[in-house]
CSV table of C-alpha atoms in Angstrom, one decimal:
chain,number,residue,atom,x,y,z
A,1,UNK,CA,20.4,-14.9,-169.6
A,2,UNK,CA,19.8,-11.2,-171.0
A,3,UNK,CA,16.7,-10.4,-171.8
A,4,UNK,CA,16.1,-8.0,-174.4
A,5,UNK,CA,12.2,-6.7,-175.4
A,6,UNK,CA,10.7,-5.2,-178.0
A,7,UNK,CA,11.8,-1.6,-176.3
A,8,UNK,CA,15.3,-2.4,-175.6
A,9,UNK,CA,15.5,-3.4,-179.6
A,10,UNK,CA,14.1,0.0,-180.6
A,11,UNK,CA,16.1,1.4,-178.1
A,12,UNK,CA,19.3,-0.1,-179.5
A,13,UNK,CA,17.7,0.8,-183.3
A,14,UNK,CA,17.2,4.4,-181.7
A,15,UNK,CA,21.2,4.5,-180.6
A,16,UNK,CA,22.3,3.0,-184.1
A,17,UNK,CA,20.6,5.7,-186.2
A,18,UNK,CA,22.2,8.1,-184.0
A,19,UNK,CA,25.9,7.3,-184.3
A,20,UNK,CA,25.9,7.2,-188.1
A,21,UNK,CA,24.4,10.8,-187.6
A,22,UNK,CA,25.9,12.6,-185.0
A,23,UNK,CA,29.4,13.5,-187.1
A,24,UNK,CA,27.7,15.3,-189.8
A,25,UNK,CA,25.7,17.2,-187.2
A,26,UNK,CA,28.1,17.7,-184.1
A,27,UNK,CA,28.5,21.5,-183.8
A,28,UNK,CA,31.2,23.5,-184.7
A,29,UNK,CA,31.9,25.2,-181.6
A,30,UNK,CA,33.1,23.2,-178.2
A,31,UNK,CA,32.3,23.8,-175.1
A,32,UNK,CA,35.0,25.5,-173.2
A,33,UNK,CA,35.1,23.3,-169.4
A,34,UNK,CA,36.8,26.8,-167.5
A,35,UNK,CA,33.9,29.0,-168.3
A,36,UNK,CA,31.0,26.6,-167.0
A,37,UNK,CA,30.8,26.9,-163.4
A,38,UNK,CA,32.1,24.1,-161.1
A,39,UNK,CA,28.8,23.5,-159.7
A,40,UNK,CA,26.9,23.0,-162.9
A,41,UNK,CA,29.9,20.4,-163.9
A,42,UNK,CA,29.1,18.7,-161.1
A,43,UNK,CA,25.1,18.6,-161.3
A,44,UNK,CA,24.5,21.1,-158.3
A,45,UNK,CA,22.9,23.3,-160.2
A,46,UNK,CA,19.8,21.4,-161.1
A,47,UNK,CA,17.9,22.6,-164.1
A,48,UNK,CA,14.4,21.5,-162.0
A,49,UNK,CA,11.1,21.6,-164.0
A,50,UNK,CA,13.4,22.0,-167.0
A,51,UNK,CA,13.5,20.4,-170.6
A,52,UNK,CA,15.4,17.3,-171.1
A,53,UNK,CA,17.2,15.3,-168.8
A,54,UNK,CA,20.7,13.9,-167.6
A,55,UNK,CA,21.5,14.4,-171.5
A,56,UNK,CA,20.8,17.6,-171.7
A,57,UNK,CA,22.6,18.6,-168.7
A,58,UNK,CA,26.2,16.4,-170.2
A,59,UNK,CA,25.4,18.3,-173.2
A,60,UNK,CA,25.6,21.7,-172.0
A,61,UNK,CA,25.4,24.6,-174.1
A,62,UNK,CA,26.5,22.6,-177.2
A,63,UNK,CA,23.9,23.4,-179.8
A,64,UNK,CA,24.4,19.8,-182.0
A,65,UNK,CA,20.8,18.3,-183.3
A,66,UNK,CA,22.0,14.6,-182.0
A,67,UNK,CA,24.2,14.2,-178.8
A,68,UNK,CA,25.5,10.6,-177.7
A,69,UNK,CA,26.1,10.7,-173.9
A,70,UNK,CA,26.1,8.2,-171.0
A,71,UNK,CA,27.3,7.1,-167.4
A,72,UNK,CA,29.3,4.0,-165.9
A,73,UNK,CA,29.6,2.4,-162.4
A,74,UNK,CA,32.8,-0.1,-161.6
A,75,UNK,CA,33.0,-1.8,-158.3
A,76,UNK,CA,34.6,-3.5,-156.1
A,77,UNK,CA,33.1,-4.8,-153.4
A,78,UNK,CA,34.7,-5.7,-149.6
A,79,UNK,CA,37.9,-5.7,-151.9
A,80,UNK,CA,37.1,-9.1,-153.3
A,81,UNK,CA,34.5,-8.8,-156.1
A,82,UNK,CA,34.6,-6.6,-159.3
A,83,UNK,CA,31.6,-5.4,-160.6
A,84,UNK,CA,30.5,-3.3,-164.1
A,85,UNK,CA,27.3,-2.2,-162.2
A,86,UNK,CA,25.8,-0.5,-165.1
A,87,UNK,CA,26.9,1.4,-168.3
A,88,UNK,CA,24.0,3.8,-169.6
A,89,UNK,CA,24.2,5.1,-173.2
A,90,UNK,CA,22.2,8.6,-173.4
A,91,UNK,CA,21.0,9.5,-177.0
A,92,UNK,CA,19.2,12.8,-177.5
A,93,UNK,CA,18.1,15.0,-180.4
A,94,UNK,CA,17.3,18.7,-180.4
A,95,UNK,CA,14.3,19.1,-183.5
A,96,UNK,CA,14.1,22.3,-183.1
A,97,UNK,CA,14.1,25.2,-180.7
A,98,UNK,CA,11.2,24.0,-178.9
A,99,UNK,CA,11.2,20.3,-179.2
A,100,UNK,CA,13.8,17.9,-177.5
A,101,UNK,CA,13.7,14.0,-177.2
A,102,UNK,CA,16.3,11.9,-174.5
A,103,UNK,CA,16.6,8.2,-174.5
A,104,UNK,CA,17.9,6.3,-171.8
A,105,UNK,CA,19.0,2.8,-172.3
A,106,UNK,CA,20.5,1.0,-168.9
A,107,UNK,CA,22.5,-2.0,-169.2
A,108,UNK,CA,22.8,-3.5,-165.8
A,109,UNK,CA,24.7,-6.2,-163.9
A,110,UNK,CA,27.9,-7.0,-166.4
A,111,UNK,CA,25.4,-6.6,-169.5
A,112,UNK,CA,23.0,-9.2,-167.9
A,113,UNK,CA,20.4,-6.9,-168.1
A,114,UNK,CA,19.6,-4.4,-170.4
A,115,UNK,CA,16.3,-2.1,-170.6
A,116,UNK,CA,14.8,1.2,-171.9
A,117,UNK,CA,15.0,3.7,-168.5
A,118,UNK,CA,13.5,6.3,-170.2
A,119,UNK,CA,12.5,7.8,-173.5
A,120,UNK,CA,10.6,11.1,-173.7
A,121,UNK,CA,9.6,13.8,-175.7
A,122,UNK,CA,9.4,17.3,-174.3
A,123,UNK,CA,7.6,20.1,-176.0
A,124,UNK,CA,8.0,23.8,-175.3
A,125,UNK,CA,5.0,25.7,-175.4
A,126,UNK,CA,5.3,28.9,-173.4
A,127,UNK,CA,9.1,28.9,-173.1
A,128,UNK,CA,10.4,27.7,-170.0
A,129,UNK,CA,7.1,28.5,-168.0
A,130,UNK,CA,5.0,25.3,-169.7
A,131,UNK,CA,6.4,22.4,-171.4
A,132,UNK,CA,4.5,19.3,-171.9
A,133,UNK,CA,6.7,16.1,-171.3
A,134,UNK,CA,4.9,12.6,-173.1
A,135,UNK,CA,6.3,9.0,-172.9
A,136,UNK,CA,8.1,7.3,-170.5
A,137,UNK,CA,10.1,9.2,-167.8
A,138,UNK,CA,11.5,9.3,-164.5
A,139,UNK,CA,8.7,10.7,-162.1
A,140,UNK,CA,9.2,13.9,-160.5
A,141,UNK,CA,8.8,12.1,-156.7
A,142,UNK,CA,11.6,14.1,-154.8
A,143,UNK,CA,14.7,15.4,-156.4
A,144,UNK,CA,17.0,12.4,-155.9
A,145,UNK,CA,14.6,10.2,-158.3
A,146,UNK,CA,14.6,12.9,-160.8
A,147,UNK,CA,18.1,15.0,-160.7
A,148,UNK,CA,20.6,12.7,-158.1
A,149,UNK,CA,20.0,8.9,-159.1
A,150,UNK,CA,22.8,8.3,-161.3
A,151,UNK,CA,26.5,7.6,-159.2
A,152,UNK,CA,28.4,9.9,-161.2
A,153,UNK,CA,25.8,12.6,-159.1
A,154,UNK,CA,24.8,11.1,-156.2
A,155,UNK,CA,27.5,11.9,-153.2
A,156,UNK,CA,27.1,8.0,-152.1
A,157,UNK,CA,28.0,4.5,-153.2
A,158,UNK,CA,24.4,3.4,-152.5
A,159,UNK,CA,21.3,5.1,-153.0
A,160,UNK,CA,19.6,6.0,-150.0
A,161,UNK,CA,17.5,2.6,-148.2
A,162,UNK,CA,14.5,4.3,-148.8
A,163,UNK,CA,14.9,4.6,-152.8
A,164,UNK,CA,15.5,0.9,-152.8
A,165,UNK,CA,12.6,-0.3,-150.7
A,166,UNK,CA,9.8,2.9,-151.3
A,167,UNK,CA,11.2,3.5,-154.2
A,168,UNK,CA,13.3,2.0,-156.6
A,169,UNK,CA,16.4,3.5,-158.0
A,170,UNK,CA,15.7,5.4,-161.0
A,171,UNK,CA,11.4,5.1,-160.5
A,172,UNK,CA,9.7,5.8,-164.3
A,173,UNK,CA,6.1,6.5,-165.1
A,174,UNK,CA,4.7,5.8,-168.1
A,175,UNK,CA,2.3,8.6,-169.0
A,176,UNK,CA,2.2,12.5,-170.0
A,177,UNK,CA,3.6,15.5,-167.7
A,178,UNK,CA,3.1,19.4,-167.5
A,179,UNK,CA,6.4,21.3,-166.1
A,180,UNK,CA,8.1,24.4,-166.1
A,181,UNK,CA,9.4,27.4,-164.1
A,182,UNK,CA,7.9,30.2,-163.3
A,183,UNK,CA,9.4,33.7,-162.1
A,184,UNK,CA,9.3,34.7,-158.7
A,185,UNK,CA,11.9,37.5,-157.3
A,186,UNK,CA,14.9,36.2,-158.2
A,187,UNK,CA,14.9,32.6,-158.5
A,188,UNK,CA,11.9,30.3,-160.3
A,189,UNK,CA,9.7,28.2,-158.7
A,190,UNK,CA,9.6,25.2,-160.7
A,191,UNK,CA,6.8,22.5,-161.0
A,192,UNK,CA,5.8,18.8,-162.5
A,193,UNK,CA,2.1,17.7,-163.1
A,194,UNK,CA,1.8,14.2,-164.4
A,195,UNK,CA,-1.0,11.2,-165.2
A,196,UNK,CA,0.3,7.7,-165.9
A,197,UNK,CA,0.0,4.6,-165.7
A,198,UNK,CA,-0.2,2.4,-162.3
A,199,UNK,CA,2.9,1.3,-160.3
A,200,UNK,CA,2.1,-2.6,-158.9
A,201,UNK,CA,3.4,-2.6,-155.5
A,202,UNK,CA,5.9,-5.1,-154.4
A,203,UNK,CA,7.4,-3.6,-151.7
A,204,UNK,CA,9.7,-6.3,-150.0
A,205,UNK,CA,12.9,-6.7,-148.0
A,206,UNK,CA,15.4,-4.6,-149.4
A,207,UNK,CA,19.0,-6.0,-150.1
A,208,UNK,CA,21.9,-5.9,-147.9
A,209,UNK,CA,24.2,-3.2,-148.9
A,210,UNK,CA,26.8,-4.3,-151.6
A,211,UNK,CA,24.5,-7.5,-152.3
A,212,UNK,CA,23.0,-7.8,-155.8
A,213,UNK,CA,19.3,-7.3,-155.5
A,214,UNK,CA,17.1,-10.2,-156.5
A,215,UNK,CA,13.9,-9.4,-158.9
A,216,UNK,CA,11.3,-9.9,-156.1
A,217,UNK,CA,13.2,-7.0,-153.8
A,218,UNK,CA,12.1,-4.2,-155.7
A,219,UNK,CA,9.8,-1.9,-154.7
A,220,UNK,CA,7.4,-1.0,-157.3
A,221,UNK,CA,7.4,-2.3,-160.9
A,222,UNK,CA,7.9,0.1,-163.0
A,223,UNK,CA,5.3,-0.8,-165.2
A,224,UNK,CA,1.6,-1.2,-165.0
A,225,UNK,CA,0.0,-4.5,-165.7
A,226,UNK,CA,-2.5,-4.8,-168.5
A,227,UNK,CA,-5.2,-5.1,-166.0
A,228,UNK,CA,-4.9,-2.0,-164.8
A,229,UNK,CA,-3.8,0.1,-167.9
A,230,UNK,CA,-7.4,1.8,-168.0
A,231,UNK,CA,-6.5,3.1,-164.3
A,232,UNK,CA,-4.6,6.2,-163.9
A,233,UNK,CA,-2.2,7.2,-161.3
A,234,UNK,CA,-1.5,11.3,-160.8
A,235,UNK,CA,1.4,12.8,-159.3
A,236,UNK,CA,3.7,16.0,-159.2
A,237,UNK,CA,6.6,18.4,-157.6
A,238,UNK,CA,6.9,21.5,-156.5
A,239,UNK,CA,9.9,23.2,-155.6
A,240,UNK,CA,11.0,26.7,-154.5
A,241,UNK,CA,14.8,28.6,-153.6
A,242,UNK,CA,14.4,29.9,-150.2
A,243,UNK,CA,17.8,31.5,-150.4
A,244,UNK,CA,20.5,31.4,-153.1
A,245,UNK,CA,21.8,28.5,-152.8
A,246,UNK,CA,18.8,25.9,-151.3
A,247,UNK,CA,15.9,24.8,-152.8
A,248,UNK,CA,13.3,23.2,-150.9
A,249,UNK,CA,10.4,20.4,-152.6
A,250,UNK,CA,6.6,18.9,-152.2
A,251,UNK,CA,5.5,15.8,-153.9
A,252,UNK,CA,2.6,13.4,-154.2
A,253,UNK,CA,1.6,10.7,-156.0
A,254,UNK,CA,-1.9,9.4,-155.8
A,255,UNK,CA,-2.4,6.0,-157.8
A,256,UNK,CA,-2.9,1.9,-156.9
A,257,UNK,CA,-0.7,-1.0,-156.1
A,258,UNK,CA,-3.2,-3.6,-157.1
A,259,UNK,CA,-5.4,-4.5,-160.6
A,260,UNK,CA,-8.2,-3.7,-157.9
A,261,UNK,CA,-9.2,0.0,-158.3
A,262,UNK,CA,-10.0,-0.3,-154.6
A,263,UNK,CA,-6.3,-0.6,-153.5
A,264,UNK,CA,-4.9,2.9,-152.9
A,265,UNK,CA,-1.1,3.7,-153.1
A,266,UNK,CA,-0.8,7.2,-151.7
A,267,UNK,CA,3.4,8.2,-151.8
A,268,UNK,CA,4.1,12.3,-150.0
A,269,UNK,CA,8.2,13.6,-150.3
A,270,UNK,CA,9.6,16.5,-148.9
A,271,UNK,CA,13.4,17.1,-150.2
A,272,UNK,CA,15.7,20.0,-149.3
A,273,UNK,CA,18.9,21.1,-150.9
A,274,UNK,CA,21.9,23.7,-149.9
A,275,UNK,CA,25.1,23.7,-151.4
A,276,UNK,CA,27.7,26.2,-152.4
A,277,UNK,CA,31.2,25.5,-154.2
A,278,UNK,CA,32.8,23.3,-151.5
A,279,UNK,CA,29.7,22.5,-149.1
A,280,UNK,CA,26.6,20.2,-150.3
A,281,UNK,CA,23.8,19.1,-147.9
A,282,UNK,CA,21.1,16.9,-149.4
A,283,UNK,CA,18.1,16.1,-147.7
A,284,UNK,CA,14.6,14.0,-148.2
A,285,UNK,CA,11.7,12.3,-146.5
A,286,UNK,CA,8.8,9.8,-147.7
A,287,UNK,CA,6.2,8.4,-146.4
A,288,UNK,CA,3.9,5.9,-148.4
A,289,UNK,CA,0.4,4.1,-147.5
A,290,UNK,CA,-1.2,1.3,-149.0
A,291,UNK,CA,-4.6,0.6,-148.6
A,292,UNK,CA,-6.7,-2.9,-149.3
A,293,UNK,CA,-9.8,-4.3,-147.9
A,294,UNK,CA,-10.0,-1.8,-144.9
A,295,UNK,CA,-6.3,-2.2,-143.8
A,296,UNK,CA,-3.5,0.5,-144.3
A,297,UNK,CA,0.2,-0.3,-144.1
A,298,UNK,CA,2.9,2.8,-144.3
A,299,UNK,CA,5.9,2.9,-144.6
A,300,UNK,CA,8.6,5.7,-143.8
A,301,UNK,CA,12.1,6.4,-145.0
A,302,UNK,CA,14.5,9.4,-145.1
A,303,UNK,CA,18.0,10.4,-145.4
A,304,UNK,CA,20.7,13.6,-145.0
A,305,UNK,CA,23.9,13.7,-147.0
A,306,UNK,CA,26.8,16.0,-146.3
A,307,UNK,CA,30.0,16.3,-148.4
A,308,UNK,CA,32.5,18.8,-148.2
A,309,UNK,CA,35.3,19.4,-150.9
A,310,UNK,CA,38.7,20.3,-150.6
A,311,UNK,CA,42.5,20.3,-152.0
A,312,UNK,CA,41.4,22.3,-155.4
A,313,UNK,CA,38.3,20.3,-155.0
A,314,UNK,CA,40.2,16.8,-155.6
A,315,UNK,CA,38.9,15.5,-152.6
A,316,UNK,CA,35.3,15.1,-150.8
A,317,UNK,CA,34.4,13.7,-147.4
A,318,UNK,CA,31.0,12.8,-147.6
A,319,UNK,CA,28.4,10.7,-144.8
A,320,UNK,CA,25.1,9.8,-144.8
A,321,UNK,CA,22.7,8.5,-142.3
A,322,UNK,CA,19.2,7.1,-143.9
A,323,UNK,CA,16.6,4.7,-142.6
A,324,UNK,CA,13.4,2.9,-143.4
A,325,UNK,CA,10.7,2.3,-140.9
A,326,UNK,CA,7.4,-0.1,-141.3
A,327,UNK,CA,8.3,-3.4,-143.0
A,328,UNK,CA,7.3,-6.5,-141.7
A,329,UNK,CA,10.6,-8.2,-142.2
A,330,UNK,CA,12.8,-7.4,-139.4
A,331,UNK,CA,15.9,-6.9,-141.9
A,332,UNK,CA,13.9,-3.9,-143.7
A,333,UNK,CA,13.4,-1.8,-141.1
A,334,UNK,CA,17.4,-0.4,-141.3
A,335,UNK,CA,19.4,2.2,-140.0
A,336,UNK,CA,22.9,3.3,-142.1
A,337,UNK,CA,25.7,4.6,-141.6
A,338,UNK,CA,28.0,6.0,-144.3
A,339,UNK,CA,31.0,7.6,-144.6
A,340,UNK,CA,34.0,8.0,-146.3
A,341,UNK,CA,36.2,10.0,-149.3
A,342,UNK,CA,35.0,10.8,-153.0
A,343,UNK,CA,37.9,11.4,-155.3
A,344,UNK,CA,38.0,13.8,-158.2
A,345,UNK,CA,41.4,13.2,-160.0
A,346,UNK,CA,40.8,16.0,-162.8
A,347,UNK,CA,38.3,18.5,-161.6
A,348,UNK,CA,38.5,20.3,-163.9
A,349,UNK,CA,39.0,18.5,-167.3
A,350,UNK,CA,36.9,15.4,-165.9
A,351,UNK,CA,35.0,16.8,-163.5
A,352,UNK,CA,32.2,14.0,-164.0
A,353,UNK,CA,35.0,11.2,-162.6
A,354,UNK,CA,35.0,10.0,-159.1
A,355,UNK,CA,36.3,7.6,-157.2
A,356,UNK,CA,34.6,6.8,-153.7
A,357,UNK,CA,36.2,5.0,-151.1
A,358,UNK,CA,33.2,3.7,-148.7
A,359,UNK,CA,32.0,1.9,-145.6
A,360,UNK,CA,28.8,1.3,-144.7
A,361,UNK,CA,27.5,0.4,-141.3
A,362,UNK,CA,23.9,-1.2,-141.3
A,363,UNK,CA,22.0,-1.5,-138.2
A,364,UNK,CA,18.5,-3.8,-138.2
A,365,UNK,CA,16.5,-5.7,-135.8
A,366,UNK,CA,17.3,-8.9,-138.0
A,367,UNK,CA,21.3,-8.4,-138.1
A,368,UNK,CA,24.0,-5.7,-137.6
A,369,UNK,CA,26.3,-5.1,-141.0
A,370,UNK,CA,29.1,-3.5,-143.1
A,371,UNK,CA,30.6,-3.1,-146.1
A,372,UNK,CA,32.9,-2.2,-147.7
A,373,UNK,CA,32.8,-0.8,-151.0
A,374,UNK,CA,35.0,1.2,-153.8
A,375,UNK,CA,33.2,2.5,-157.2
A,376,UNK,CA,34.2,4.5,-160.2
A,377,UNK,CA,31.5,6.5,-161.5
A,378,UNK,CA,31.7,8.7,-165.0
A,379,UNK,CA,29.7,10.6,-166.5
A,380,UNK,CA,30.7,11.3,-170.2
C-alpha cells in the first residue's frame, strides 16, 4: 500500500504550484550542451560546500526563477525481473540572487513508496564563502552521500555495502547547516557545519545485492523520534584539491542512536576523488561506534571505484571492490566484487543517460553470491 504523509502531500502541493509556473518564468536563453565541459555534464566536477543541490547542478547556468528536474532508475534484474526502482521529481526556485530552495520528492519501488528526500533553503550571506542551509537535507557525511548517490552519478549499479548498512542511501538530517568555500591558491577548500536532529540506529543485515530491501534492513532512520527531538546531533565536512584534479575529505558526526542521551553514535569518513576527462577513481572509508551501558560496537566499511571511458566517451568499464566489517550476522560482514560496462549512447546531447551492464560477486561468511544486473539511469 503507498503511504503518503503530511510531507509528501506538501511536497506533491510544492511540485503542483511549480508546473503551472515554470512556462511564464523559464528563461529566454538555453543552455548550449557543447560549451559546458564534459566533466560537469557528467557530475565530476562537484560544486562541494556549494548552494543548492542535484537541481541546481541539472540546471546549469540557466538563470529561470523555477526549474522542474529529476532522475529515473529501470532494471532488470538476473534478466528475469523489471524493476522502476525510483523516479525522483526535483523542483527548485531561485528568489533572488542570494536565496535558493530545492525539493526532492523520491518515489520508490514501482510508485509503492513515495517520500520528501529533501527540501532546503539555502541563504547566501558572504557570497560563496558562508551560506547558511535550514531544513531537511542530505548530510555532508562523505562525498558519495552528498554529490554521488543518485545512479545517473554514481559509476555502479549498487551503492557501495557500506552506504546501505552504515549508512543508508541518500542519509538526510533534519536540522540547520553552515557551508561554503573558501580561497586557497588556486582551488577552494570547501566546508559543511551542521546541528540536527538524532538518527535512531538500526543497523542490521544489509540486503543481498539485487534483492529489495525490507524496512527493518536499513541503517539509520532518517528521522528522529519524538523522544529525542530536544537532543541534537552535530556533524560536518571538510574537503580540500591536493592537485587539479583530486579532492580529498574529513567528516564526523557526533550524535545518539537511542532516546537515551547516554547512547553515543560517533560516525568518522575519509573520501578521496581523482578524475580527468576519461579516468575517474572514487574512493571512501567509514568507521562508526555505538556506545550503550558500557559496551561499544563499530563497525567498518569502505570502497574504491575505477571507470575509464572510451570510443568518444560512449563507453565505460568501471569495477568496484567494497566491504563492511563488524556485524553480528555473518551475511553483513561482505566482500564485493563489481565489474562491468556503463553505456553512454549520446554523450553529448544526453550525457546524463547510461546504461550499465553489471555483475556482482558477493563474498560472506554466511553465503558466496552474484548477480546479475542491467539499469537505465537518467538524469533530466
Amino acid at each position: 500500500m503507498m503511504r503518503i504523509n503530511l510531507q509528501n502531500l506538501i511536497a506533491a502541493t510544492l511540485l503542483l504550484t511549480a508546473t503551472g509556473t515554470v512556462s511564464a518564468q523559464e528563461s529566454e536563453e538555453e543552455i548550449n550542451i557543447e560549451d559546458v565541459s564534459l566533466e560537469a555534464l557528467l557530475g565530476l566536477e562537484l560544486d562541494a560546500g556549494g548552494m543548492g543541490s542535484f537541481g541546481r547542478v541539472l540546471q546549469g547556468d540557466d538563470d529561470a526563477r523555477v526549474f522542474i528536474h529529476g532522475f529515473s532508475v529501470n532494471e532488470l534484474r538476473d534478466f528475469r525481473e523489471f524493476e522502476t526502482e525510483f523516479f525522483n521529481l526535483i523542483v527548485g526556485g531561485r528568489i533572488s540572487d542570494d536565496v535558493l530552495t530545492e525539493v526532492q520528492v523520491e518515489g520508490a519501488e514501482n510508485g509503492k513508496e513515495i517520500s520528501l528526500k529533501y527540501a532546503q533553503v539555502d541563504v547566501q550571506l558572504l557570497e560563496d564563502k558562508v551560506i547558511a542551509r535550514f531544513g531537511k537535507f542530505l548530510a555532508p557525511v562523505g562525498s558519495f552521500n552528498e554529490y554521488l548517490y543518485p545512479e545517473y552519478l554514481n559509476k555502479m549499479v549498487f551503492p557501495p555495502l557500506s552506504h546501505l548498512t552504515i549508512l543508508p542511501r541518500g542519509f538526510t538530517r533534519e536540522g540547520a547547516q553552515v557551508r561554503g568555500q573558501v580561497p586557497m591558491g588556486e582551488h577552494p577548500l570547501n566546508y559543511a557545519v551542521y546541528i540536527a536532529n538524532n538518527a535512531v540506529d538500526a543497523m542490521e543485515a544489509a540486503p543481498e545485492p539485487g534483492e529489495e530491501e525490507e524496512e527493518e534492513l536499513s541503517s539509520f532512520i532518517s528521522t528522529a523520534t519524538e523522544e529525542g527531538r530536544h537532543r541534537k546531533a552535530v556533524g560536518g565536512r571538510i574537503g580540500m584539491h591536493m592537485f587539479k584534479n583530486m579532492e580529498v575529505g574529513v567528516s564526523g558526526y557526533l550524535g545518539s542512536f537511542q532516546e537515551q542521551a547516554k547512547s553515543p553514535l560517533t560516525i568518522i569518513d575519509v573520501d578521496a576523488s581523482w578524475h580527468d576527462e576519461h579516468l575517474t577513481l572514487r574512493s571512501e572509508f567509514i568507521y562508526a561506534r555505538k556506545s550503550h551501558d558500557g559496551e561499544s560496537e563499530d563497525r567498518t566499511g569502505a570502497f574504491f571505484q575505477a571507470a575509464y571511458r572510451i570510443g568518444d566517451n560512449k563507453i565505460e568499464p568501471a569495477a568496484q571492490v567494497d566491504f563492511t566489517r563488524g556485524f553480528e550476522e555473518d551475511a553483513s560482514n561482505r566482500t564485493t566484487f563489481t565489474g562491468g560496462l556503463n553505456l553512454y549512447p549520446y554523450p553529448q546531447e544526453a550525457p546524463l543517460l547510461v546504461v550499465k551492464i553489471h555483475e556482482a560477486y558477493s563474498l560472506s561468511d554466511a553465503e558466496d553470491e552474484s548477480t546479475t544486473q542491467v539499469q537505465v539511469g537518467l538524469g533530466f
